Coordinates of N, CA and C in Angstrom, one line a residue:
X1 N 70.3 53.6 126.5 CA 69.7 53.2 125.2 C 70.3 54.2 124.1
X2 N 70.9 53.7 122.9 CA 71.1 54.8 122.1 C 69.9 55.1 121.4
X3 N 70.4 56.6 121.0 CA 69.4 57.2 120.0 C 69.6 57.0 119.0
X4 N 67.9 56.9 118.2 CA 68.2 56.7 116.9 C 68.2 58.1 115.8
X5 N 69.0 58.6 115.0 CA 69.1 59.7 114.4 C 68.1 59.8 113.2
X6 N 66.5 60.3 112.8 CA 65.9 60.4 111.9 C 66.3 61.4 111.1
X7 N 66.9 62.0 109.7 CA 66.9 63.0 109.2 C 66.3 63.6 108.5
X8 N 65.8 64.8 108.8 CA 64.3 65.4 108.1 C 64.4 65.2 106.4
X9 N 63.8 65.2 106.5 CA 63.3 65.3 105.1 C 61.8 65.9 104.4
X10 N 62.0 66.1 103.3 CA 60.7 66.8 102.8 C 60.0 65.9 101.7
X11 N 59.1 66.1 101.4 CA 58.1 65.4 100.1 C 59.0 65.8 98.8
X12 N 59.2 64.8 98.1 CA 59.9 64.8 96.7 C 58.9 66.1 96.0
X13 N 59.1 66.7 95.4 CA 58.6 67.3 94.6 C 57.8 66.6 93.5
X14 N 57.8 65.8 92.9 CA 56.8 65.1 91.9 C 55.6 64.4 92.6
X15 N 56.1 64.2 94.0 CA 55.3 63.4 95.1 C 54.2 64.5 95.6
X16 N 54.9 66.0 95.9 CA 53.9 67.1 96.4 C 53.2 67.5 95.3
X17 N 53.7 67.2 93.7 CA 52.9 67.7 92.5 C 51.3 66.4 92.8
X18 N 51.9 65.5 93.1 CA 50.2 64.6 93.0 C 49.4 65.2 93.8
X19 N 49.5 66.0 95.0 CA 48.3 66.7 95.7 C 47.6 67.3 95.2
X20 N 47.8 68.4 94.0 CA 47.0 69.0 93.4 C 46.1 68.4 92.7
X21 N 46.8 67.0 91.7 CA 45.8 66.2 91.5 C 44.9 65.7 92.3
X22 N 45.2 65.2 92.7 CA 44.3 64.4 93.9 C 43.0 65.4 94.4
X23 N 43.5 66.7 94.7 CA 42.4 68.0 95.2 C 41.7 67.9 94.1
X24 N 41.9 67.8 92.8 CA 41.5 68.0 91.9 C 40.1 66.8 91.1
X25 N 40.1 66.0 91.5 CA 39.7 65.3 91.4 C 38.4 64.8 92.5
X26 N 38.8 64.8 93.7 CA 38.5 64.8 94.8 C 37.4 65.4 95.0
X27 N 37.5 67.1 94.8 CA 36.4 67.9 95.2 C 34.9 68.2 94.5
X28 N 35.4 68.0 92.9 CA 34.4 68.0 92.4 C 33.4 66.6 92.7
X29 N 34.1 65.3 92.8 CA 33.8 64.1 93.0 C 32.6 63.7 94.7
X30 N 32.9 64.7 95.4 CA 32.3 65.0 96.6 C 31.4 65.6 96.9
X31 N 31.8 67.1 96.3 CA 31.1 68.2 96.1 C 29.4 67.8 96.7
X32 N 29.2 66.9 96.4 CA 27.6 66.6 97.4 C 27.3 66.0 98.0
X33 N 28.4 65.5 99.0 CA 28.5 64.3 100.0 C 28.2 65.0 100.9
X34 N 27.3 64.6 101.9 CA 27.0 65.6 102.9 C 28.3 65.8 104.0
X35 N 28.6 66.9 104.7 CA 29.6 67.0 105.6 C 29.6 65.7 106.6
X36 N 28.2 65.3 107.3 CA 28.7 64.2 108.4 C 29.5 62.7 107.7
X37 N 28.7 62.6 106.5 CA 29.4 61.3 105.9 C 30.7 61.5 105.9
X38 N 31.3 62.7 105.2 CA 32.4 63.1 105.1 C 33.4 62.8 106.3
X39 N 32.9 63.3 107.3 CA 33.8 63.4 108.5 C 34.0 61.4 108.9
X40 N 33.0 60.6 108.1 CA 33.0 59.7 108.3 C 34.4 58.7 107.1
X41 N 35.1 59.4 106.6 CA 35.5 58.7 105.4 C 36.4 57.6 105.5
X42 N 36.8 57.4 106.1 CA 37.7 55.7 106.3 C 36.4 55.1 106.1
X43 N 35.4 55.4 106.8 CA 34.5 54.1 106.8 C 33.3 54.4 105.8
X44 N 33.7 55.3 104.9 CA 32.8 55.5 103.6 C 33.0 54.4 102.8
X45 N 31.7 53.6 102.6 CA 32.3 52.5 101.5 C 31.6 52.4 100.1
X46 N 32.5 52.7 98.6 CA 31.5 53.1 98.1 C 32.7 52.6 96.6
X47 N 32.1 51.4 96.1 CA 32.9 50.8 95.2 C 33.2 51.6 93.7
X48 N 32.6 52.0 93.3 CA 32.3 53.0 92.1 C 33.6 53.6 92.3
X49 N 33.4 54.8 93.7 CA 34.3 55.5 94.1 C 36.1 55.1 93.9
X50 N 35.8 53.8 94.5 CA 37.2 53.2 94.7 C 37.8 52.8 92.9
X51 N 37.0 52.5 92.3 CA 37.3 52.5 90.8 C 38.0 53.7 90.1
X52 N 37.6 54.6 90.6 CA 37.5 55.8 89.5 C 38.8 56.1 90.3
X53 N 39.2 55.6 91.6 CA 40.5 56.3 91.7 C 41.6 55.3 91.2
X54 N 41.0 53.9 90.6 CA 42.1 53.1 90.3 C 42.2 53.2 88.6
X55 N 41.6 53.7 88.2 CA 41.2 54.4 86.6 C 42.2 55.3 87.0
X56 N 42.7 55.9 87.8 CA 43.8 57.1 87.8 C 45.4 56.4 88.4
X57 N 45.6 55.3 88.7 CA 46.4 54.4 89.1 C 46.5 55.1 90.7
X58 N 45.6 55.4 90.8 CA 46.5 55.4 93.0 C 45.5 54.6 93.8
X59 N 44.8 53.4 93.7 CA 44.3 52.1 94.2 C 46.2 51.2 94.0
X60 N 46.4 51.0 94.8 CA 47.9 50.3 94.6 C 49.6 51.1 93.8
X61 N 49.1 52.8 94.5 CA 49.8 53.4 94.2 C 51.3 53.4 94.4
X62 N 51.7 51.9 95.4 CA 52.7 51.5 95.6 C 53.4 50.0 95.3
X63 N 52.2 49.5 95.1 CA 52.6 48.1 94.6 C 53.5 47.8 93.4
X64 N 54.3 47.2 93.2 CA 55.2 47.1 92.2 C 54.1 47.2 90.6
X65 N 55.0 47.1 89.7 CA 54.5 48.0 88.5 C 54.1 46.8 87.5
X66 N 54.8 45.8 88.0 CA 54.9 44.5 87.3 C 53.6 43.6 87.3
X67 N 52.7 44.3 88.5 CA 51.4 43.4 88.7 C 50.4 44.6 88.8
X68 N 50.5 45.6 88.2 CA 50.0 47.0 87.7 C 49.7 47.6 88.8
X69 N 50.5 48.2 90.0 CA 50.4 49.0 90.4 C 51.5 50.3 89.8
X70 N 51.2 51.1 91.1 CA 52.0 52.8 90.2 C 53.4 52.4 90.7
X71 N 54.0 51.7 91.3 CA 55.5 51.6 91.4 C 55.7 52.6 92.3
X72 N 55.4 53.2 93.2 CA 55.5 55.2 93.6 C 55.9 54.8 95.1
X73 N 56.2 55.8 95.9 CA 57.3 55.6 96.9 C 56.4 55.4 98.2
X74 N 57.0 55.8 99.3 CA 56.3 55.9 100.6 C 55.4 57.6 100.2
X75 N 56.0 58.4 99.9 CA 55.7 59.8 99.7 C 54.7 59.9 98.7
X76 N 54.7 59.4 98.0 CA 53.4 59.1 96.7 C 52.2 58.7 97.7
X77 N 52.3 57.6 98.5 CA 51.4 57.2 99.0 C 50.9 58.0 100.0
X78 N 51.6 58.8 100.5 CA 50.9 59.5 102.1 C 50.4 60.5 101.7
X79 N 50.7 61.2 100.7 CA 50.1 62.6 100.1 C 49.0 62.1 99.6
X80 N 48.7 60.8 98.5 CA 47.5 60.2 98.2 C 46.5 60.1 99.9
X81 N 47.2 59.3 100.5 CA 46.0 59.2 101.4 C 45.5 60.4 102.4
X82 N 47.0 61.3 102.6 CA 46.9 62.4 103.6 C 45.3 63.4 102.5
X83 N 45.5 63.5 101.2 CA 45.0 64.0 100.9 C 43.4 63.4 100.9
X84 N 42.8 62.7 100.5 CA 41.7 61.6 100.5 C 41.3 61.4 101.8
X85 N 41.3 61.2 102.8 CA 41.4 61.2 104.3 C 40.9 63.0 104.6
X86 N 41.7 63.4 104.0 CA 41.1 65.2 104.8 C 40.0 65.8 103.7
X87 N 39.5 65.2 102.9 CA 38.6 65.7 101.8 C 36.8 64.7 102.3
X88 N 37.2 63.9 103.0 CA 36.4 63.2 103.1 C 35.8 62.0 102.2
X89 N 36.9 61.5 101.6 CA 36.7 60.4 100.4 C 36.5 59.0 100.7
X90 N 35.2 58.6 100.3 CA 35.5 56.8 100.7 C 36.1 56.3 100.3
X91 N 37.1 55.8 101.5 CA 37.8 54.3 101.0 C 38.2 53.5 101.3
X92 N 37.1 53.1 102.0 CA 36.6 51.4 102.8 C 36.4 50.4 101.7
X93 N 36.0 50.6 100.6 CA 36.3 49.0 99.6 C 37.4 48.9 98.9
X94 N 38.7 49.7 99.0 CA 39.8 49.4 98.6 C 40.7 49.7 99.8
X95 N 40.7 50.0 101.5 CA 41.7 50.2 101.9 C 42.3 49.2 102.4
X96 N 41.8 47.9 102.9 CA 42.7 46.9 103.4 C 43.3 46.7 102.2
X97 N 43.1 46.3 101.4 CA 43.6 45.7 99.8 C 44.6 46.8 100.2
X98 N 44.6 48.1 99.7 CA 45.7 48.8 99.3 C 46.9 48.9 100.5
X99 N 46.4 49.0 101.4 CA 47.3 49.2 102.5 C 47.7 48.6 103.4
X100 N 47.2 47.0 103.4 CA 47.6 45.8 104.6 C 47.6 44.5 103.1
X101 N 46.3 44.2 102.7 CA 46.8 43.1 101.8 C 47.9 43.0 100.8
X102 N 47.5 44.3 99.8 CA 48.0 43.6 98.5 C 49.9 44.0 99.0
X103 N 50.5 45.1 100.2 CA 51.9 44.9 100.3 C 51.9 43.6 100.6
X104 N 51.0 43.1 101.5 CA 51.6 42.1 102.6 C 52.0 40.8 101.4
X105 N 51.1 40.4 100.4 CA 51.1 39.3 99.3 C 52.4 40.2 98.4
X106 N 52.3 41.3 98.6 CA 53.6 41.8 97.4 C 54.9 41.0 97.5
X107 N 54.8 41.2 99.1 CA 56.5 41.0 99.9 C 56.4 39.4 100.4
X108 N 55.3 38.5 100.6 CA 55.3 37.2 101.2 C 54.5 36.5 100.5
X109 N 53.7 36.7 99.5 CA 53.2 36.2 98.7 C 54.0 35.2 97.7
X110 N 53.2 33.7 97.0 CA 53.8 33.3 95.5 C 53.9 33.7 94.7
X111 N 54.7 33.5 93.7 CA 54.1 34.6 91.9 C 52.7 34.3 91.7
X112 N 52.1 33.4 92.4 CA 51.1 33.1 92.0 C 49.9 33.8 92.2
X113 N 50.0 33.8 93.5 CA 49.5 35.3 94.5 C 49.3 36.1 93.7
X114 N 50.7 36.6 93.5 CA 51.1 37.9 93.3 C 50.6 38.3 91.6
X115 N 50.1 37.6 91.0 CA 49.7 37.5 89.8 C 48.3 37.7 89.5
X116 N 47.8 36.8 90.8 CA 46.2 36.9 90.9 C 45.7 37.8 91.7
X117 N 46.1 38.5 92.8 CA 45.9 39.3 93.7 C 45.9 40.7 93.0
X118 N 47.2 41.5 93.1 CA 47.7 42.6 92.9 C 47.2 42.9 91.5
X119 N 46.8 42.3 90.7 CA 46.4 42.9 89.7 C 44.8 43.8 90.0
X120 N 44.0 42.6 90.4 CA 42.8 43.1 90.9 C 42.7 43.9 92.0
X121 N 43.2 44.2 92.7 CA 44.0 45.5 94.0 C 43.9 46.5 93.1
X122 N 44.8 46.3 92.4 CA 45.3 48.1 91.7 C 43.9 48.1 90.9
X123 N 43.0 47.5 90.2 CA 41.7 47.7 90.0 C 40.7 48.0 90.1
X124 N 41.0 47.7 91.9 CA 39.3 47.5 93.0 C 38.4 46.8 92.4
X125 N 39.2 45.7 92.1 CA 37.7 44.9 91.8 C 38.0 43.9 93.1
X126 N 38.2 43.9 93.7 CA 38.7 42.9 94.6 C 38.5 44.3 96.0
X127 N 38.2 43.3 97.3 CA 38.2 43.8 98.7 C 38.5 42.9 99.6
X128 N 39.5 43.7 100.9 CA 40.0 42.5 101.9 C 39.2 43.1 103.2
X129 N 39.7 42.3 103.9 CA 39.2 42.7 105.4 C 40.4 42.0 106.5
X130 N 40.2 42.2 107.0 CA 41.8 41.5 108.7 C 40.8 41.3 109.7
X131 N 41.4 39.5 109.5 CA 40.4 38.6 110.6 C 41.2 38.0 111.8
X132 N 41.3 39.2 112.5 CA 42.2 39.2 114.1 C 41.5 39.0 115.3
X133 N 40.6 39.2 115.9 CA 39.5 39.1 117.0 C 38.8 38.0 117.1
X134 N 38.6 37.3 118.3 CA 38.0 36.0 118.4 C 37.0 35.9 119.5
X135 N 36.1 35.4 119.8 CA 35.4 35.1 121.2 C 36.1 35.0 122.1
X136 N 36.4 35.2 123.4 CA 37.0 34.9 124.2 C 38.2 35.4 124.2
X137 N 38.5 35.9 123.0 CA 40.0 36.2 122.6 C 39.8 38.2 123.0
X138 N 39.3 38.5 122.0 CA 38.9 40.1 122.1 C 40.0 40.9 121.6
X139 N 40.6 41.7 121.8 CA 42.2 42.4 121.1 C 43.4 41.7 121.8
X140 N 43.2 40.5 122.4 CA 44.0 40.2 123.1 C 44.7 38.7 121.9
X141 N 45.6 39.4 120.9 CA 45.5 38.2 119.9 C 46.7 37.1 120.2
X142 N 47.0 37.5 121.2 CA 47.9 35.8 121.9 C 47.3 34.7 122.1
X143 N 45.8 35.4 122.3 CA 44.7 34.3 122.8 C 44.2 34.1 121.3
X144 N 44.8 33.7 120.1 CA 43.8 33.3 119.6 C 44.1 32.1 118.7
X145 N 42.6 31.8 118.7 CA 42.6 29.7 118.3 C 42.4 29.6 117.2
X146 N 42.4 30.2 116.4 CA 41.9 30.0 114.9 C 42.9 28.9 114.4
X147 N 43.0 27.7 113.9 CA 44.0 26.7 113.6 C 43.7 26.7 112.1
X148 N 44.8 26.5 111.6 CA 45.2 26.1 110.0 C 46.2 25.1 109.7
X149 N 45.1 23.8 109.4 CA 46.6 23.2 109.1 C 46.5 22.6 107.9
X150 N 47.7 22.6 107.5 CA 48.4 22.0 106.2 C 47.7 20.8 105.6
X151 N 47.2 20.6 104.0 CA 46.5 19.6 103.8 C 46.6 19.7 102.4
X152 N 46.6 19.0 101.2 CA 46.9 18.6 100.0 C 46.2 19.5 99.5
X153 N 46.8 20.7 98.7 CA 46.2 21.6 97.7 C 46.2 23.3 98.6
X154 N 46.2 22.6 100.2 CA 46.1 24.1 100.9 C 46.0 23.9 102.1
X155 N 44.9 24.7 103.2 CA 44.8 24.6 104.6 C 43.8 24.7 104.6
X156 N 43.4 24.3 105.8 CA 41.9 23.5 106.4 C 42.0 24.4 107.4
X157 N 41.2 25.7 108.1 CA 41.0 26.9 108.9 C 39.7 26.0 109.5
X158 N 39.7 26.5 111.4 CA 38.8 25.6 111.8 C 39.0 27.0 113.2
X159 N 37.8 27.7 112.9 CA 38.4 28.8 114.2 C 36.6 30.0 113.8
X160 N 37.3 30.6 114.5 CA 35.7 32.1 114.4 C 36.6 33.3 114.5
X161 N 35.9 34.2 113.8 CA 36.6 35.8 113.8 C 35.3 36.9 114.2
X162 N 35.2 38.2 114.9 CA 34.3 38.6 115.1 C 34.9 40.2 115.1
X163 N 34.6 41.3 115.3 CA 34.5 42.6 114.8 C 35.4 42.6 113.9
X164 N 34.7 42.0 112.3 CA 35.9 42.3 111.6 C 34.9 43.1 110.8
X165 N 35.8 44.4 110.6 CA 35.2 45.2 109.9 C 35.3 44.7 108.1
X166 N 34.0 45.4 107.7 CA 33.4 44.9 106.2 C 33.4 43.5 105.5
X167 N 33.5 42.6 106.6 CA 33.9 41.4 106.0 C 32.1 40.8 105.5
X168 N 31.3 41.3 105.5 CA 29.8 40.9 104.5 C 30.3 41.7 103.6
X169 N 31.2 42.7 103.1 CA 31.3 43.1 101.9 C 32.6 43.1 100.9
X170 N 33.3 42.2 101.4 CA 34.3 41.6 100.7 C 34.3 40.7 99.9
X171 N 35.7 40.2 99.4 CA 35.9 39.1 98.7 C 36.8 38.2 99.2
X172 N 38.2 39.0 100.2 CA 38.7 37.7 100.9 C 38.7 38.2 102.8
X173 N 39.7 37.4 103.0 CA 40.3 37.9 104.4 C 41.7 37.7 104.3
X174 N 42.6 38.2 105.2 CA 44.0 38.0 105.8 C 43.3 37.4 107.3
X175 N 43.8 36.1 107.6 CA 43.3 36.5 108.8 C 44.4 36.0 109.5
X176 N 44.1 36.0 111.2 CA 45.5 35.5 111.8 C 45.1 33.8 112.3
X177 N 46.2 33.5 112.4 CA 45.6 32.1 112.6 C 47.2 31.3 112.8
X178 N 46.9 30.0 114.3 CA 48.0 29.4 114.4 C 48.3 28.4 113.3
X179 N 49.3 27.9 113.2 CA 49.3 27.1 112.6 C 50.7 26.0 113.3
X180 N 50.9 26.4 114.6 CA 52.1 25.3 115.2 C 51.2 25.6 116.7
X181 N 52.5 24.9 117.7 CA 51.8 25.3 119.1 C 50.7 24.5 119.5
X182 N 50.4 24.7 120.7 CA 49.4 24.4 121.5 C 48.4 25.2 122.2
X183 N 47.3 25.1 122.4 CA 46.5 26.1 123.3 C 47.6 26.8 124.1
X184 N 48.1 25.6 125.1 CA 48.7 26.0 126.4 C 49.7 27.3 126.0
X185 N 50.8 26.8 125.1 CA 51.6 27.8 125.1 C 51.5 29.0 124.4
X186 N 50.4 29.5 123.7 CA 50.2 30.4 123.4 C 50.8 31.9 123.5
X187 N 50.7 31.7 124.9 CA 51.4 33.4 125.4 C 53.3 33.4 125.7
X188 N 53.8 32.0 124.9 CA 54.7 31.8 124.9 C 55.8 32.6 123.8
X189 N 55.0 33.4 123.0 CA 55.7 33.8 122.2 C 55.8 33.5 120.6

């Protein structure tokens, strides 16, 4: 097998200047969150919260600039989250949006999507959730039956989804779902 050659690299400098922000904002913002919630912060969910960071543009701190996100690189993003993540910041009602939806509609989305979506992303006025897990299915998602099929104006979804996290407190889903195939062949690939 060949190797693949990664070459180090470091945080852009403009990219390590946003940490200070981010601390800066952060701590006072917390300052009376109690430690256990804290240690809980991915799954802190607290909409306010998620606002006041998209009032600072890093709710869709990567999303193109065109549908109002910050336009900012891979390195913008990881310092934003590396930093928010170790302070103990909620950001369970903007993280599917920021970091599974609004790229996923960025890059495979319509203009149309991408017009009505990502705006409200980089806002947080909007929440996603990922509807992968099924009865009988469990993390096993070759097994799963959720069917969508094609029909004048859109798709017709005829299936169940279950540990999906925050989905009572959302607005949409991504979810997974066939849309060709057969039961049978499923684990076909």
């Amino acid at each position: 097998m060949d190797e693949i050659a990664l070459p180090l690299t470091g945080i852009p400098p403009e990219d390590e200047a946003l940490r200070t922000e981010v601390r800066a904002f952060v701590e006072p913002a917390l300052a009376a969150m109690p430690a256990d919630v804290r240690a809980r912060a991915w799954m802190g969910y607290d909409p306010a919260f998620s606002r006041a960071l998209a009032e600072r543009g890093w709710v869709g701190i990567s999303l193109p600039r065109e549908y109002g996100g910050g336009g900012r690189g891979v390195f913008a993003r990881f310092v934003l989250i590396e930093e928010l993540l170790s302070r103990g910041a909620p950001v369970l009602a903007h993280w599917v949006a920021d970091r599974q939806s609004g790229p996923m509609i960025a890059r495979f989305g319509s203009e149309a999507q991408k017009r009505f979506y990502l705006p409200r992303i980089c806002r947080a006025e909007i929440g996603f959730c990922i509807g992968l897990s099924e009865p009988d299915a469990g993390s096993d998602l070759a097994s799963v039956r959720t069917r969508a099929v094609r029909e004048p104006g859109g798709w017709r979804l005829n299936g169940r989804k279950i540990w999906t996290t925050n989905a009572h407190r959302v607005h949409y889903m991504i979810a997974l779902v066939r849309t060709s195939g057969t039961p049978a062949d499923r684990h076909a690939g």
